[in-house]
CSV table of C-alpha atoms in Angstrom, one decimal:
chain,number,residue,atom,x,y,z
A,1,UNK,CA,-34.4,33.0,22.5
A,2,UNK,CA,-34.4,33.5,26.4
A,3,UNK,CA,-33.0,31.1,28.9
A,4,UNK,CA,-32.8,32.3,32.6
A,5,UNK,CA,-33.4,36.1,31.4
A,6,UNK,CA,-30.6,35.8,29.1
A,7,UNK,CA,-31.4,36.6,25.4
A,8,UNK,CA,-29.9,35.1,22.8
A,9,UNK,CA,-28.5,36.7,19.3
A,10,UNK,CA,-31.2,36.5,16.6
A,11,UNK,CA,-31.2,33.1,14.9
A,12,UNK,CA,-33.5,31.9,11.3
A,13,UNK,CA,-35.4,29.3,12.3
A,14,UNK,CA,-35.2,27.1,8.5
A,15,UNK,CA,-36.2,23.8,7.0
A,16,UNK,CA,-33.1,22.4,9.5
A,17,UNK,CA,-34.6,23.1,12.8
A,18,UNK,CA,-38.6,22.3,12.3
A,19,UNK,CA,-40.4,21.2,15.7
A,20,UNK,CA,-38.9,18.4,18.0
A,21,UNK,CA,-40.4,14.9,17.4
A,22,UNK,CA,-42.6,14.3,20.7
A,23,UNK,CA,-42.6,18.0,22.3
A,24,UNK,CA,-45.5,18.9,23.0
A,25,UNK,CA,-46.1,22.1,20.8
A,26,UNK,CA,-44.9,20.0,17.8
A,27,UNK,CA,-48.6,19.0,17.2
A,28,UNK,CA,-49.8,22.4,17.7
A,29,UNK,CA,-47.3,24.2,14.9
A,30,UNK,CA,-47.6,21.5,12.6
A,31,UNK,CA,-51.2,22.1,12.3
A,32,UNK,CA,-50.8,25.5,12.0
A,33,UNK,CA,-48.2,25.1,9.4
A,34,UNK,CA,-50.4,22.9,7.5
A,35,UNK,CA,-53.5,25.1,8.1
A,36,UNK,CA,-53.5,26.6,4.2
A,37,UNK,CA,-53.6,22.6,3.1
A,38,UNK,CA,-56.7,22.1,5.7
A,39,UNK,CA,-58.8,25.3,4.3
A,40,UNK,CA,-58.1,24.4,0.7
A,41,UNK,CA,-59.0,20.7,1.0
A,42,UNK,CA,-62.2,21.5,3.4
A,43,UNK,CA,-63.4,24.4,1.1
A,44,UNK,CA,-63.4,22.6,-2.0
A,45,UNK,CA,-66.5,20.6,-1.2
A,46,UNK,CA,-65.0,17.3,-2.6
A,47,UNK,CA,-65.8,14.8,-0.6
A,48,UNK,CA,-68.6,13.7,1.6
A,49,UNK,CA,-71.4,15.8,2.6
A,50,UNK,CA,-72.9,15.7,6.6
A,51,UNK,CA,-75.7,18.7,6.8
A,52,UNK,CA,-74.8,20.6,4.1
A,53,UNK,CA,-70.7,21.0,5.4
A,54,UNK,CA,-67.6,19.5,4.0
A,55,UNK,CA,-66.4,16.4,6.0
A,56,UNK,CA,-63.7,15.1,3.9
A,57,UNK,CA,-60.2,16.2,6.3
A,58,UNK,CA,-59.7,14.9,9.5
A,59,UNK,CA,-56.2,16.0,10.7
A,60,UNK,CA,-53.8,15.6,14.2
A,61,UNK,CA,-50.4,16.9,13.2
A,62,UNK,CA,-49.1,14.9,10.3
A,63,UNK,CA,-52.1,12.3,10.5
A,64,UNK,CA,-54.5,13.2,7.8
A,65,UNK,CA,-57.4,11.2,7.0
A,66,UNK,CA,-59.4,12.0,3.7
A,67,UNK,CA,-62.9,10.8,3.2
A,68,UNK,CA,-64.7,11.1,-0.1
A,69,UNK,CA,-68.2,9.2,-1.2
A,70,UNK,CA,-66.5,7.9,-3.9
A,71,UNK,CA,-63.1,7.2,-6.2
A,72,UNK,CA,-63.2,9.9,-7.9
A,73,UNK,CA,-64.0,12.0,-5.5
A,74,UNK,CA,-61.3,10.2,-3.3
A,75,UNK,CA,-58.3,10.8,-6.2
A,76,UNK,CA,-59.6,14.5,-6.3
A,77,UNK,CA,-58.8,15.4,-2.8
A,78,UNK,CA,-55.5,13.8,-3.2
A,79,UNK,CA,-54.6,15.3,-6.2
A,80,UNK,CA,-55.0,18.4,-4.6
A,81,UNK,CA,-53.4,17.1,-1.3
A,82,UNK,CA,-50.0,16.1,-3.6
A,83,UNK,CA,-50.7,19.9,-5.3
A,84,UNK,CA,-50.8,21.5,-1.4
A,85,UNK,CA,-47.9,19.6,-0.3
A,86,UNK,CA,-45.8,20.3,-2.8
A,87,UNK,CA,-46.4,24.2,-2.3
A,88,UNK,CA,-45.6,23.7,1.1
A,89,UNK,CA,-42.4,22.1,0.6
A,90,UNK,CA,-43.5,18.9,2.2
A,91,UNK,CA,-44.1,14.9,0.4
A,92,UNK,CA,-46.6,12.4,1.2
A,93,UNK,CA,-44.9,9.4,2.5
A,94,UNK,CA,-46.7,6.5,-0.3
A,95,UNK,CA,-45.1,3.8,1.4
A,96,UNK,CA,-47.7,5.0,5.2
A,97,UNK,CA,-50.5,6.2,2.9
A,98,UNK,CA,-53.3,3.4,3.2
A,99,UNK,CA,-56.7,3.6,1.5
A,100,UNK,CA,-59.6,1.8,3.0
A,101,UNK,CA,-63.3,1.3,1.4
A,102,UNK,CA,-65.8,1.4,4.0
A,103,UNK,CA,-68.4,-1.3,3.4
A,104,UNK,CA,-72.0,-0.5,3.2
A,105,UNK,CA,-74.6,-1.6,5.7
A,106,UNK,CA,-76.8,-2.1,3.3
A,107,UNK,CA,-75.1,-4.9,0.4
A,108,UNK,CA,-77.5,-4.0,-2.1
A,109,UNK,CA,-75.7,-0.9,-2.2
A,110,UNK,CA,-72.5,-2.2,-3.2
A,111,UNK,CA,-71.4,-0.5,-6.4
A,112,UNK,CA,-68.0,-2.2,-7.0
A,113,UNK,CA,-66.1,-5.1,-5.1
A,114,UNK,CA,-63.0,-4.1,-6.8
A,115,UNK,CA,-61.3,-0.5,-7.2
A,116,UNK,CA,-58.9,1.0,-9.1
A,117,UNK,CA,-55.2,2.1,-7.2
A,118,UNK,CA,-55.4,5.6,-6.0
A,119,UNK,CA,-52.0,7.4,-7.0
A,120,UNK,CA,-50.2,10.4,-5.2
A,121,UNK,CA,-47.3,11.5,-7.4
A,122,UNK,CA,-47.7,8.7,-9.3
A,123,UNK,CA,-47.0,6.1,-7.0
A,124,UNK,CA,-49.7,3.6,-6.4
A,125,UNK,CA,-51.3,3.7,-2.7
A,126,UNK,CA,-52.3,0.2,-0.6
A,127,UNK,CA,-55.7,-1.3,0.1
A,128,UNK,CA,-56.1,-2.4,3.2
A,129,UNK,CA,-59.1,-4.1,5.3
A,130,UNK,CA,-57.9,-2.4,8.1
A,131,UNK,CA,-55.4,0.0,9.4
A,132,UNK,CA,-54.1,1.2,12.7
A,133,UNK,CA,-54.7,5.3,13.3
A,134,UNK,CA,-54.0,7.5,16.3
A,135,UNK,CA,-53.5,4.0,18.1
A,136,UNK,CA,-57.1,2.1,17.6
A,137,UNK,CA,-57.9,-0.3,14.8
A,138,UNK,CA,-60.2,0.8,11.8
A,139,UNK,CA,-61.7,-1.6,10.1
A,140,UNK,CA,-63.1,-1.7,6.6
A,141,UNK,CA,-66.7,-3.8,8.1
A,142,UNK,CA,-67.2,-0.8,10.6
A,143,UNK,CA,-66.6,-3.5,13.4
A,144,UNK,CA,-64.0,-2.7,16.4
A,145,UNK,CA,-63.5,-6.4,17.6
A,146,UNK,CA,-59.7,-6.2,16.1
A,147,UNK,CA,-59.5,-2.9,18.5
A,148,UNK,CA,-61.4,-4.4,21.6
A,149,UNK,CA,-59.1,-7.6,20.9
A,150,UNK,CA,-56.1,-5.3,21.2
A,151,UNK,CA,-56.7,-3.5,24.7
A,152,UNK,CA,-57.8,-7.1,26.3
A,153,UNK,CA,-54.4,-8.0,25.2
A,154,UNK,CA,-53.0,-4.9,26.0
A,155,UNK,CA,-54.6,-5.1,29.7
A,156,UNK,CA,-53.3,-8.9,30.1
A,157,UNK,CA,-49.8,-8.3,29.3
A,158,UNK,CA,-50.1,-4.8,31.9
A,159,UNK,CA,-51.5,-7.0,34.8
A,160,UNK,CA,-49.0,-9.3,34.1
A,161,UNK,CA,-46.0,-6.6,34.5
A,162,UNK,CA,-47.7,-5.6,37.2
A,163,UNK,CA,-48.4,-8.9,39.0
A,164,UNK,CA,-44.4,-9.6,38.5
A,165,UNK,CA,-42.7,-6.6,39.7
A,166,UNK,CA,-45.2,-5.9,42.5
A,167,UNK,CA,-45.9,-8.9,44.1
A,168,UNK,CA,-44.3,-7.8,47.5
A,169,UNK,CA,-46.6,-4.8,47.5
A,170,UNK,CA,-49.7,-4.4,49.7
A,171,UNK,CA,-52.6,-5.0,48.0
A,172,UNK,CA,-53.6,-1.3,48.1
A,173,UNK,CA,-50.9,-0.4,46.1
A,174,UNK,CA,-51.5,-2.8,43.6
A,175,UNK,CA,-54.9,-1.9,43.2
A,176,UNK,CA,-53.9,1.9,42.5
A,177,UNK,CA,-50.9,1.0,40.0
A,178,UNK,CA,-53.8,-1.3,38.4
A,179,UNK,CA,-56.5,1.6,38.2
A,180,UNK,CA,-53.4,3.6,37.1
A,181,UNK,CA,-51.6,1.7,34.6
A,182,UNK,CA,-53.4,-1.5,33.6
A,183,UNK,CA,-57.3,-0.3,33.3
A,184,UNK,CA,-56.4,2.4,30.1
A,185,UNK,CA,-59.7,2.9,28.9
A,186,UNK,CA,-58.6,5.5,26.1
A,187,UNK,CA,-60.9,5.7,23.2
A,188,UNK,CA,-63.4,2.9,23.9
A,189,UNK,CA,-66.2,5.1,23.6
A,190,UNK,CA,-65.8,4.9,19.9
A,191,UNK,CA,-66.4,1.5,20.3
A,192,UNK,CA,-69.3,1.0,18.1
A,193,UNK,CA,-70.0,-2.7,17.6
A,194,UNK,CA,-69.5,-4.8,20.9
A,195,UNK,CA,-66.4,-7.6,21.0
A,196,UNK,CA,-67.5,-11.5,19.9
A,197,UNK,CA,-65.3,-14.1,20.4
């Protein structure tokens, strides 16, 4: 290591020392840890199908989303997610590990209502209608009314904060800390169904 164009003696970097929670190149060298997972999930062609490629991993750092067509598809791609990890020395954590069945448009299509439990390791993974992922709301009806019902809250209590601890400001400032801090429009152009009360 060099610090201030002093070198350090040689050091092992080991399972101890991994990347620093928050720092910026955490997500970066996670991924590329976790890069021989990613090929061998992608490549299997489990999973669904979008013009003839493999769309069944989505991954930032240690957020993975699988996506499969059907359940056994679905307990496929974990059983070789639990095989990966445990090559890599890493678990899946059961208890954050959420499974969510994405309702057709179309109800005719509706094969089951009901599911059996998908199992990593043998422990027994949650159904849930929706689920909170790289902050915005997924929901199992393909609606983002719980997400869009989350910012408005999220703006209130901002311009709130800001309406209390500015209020002897000019009202330039405000309206620069508000375009700033309270009008955080990350995301909504996933937005795919519009907000009803």
């Amino acid at each position: 290591m060099v610090w201030l164009n002093t070198q350090s003696s040689p050091f092992c970097v080991g399972r101890p020392n991994g990347t620093k929670q928050g720092g910026i190149s955490s997500p970066f060298l996670f991924t590329r840890y976790i890069r021989p997972l990613l090929a061998v999930i992608s490549s299997s062609n489990v999973g669904c199908q979008i013009g003839g490629i493999a769309v069944n991993i989505f991954a930032y750092a240690d957020d993975i989303v699988l996506l499969a067509p059907s359940w056994h598809a679905l307990q496929d791609l974990l059983l070789l997610l639990d095989k990966c990890c445990k090559e890599l020395g890493m678990l899946c954590n059961t208890n954050k590990t959420k499974c969510m069945i994405l309702n057709p448009t179309d109800k005719t299509k509706t094969v089951f209502q009901t599911f059996s439990h998908f199992t990593i390791d043998g422990h027994c993974l949650q159904f849930v209608n929706e689920f909170r992922y790289l902050g915005h709301i997924k929901s199992n009806n393909l609606c983002d009314d719980a997400d869009i019902k989350r910012q408005i809250h999220n703006m209130y209590v901002r311009t709130n904060m800001l309406i209390q601890r500015f209020r002897n400001c000019s009202q330039y400032v405000k309206m620069a800390i508000f375009r700033a801090y309270c009008t955080c429009l990350y995301g909504v152009a996933l937005w795919s169904v519009g907000y009803s009360k």
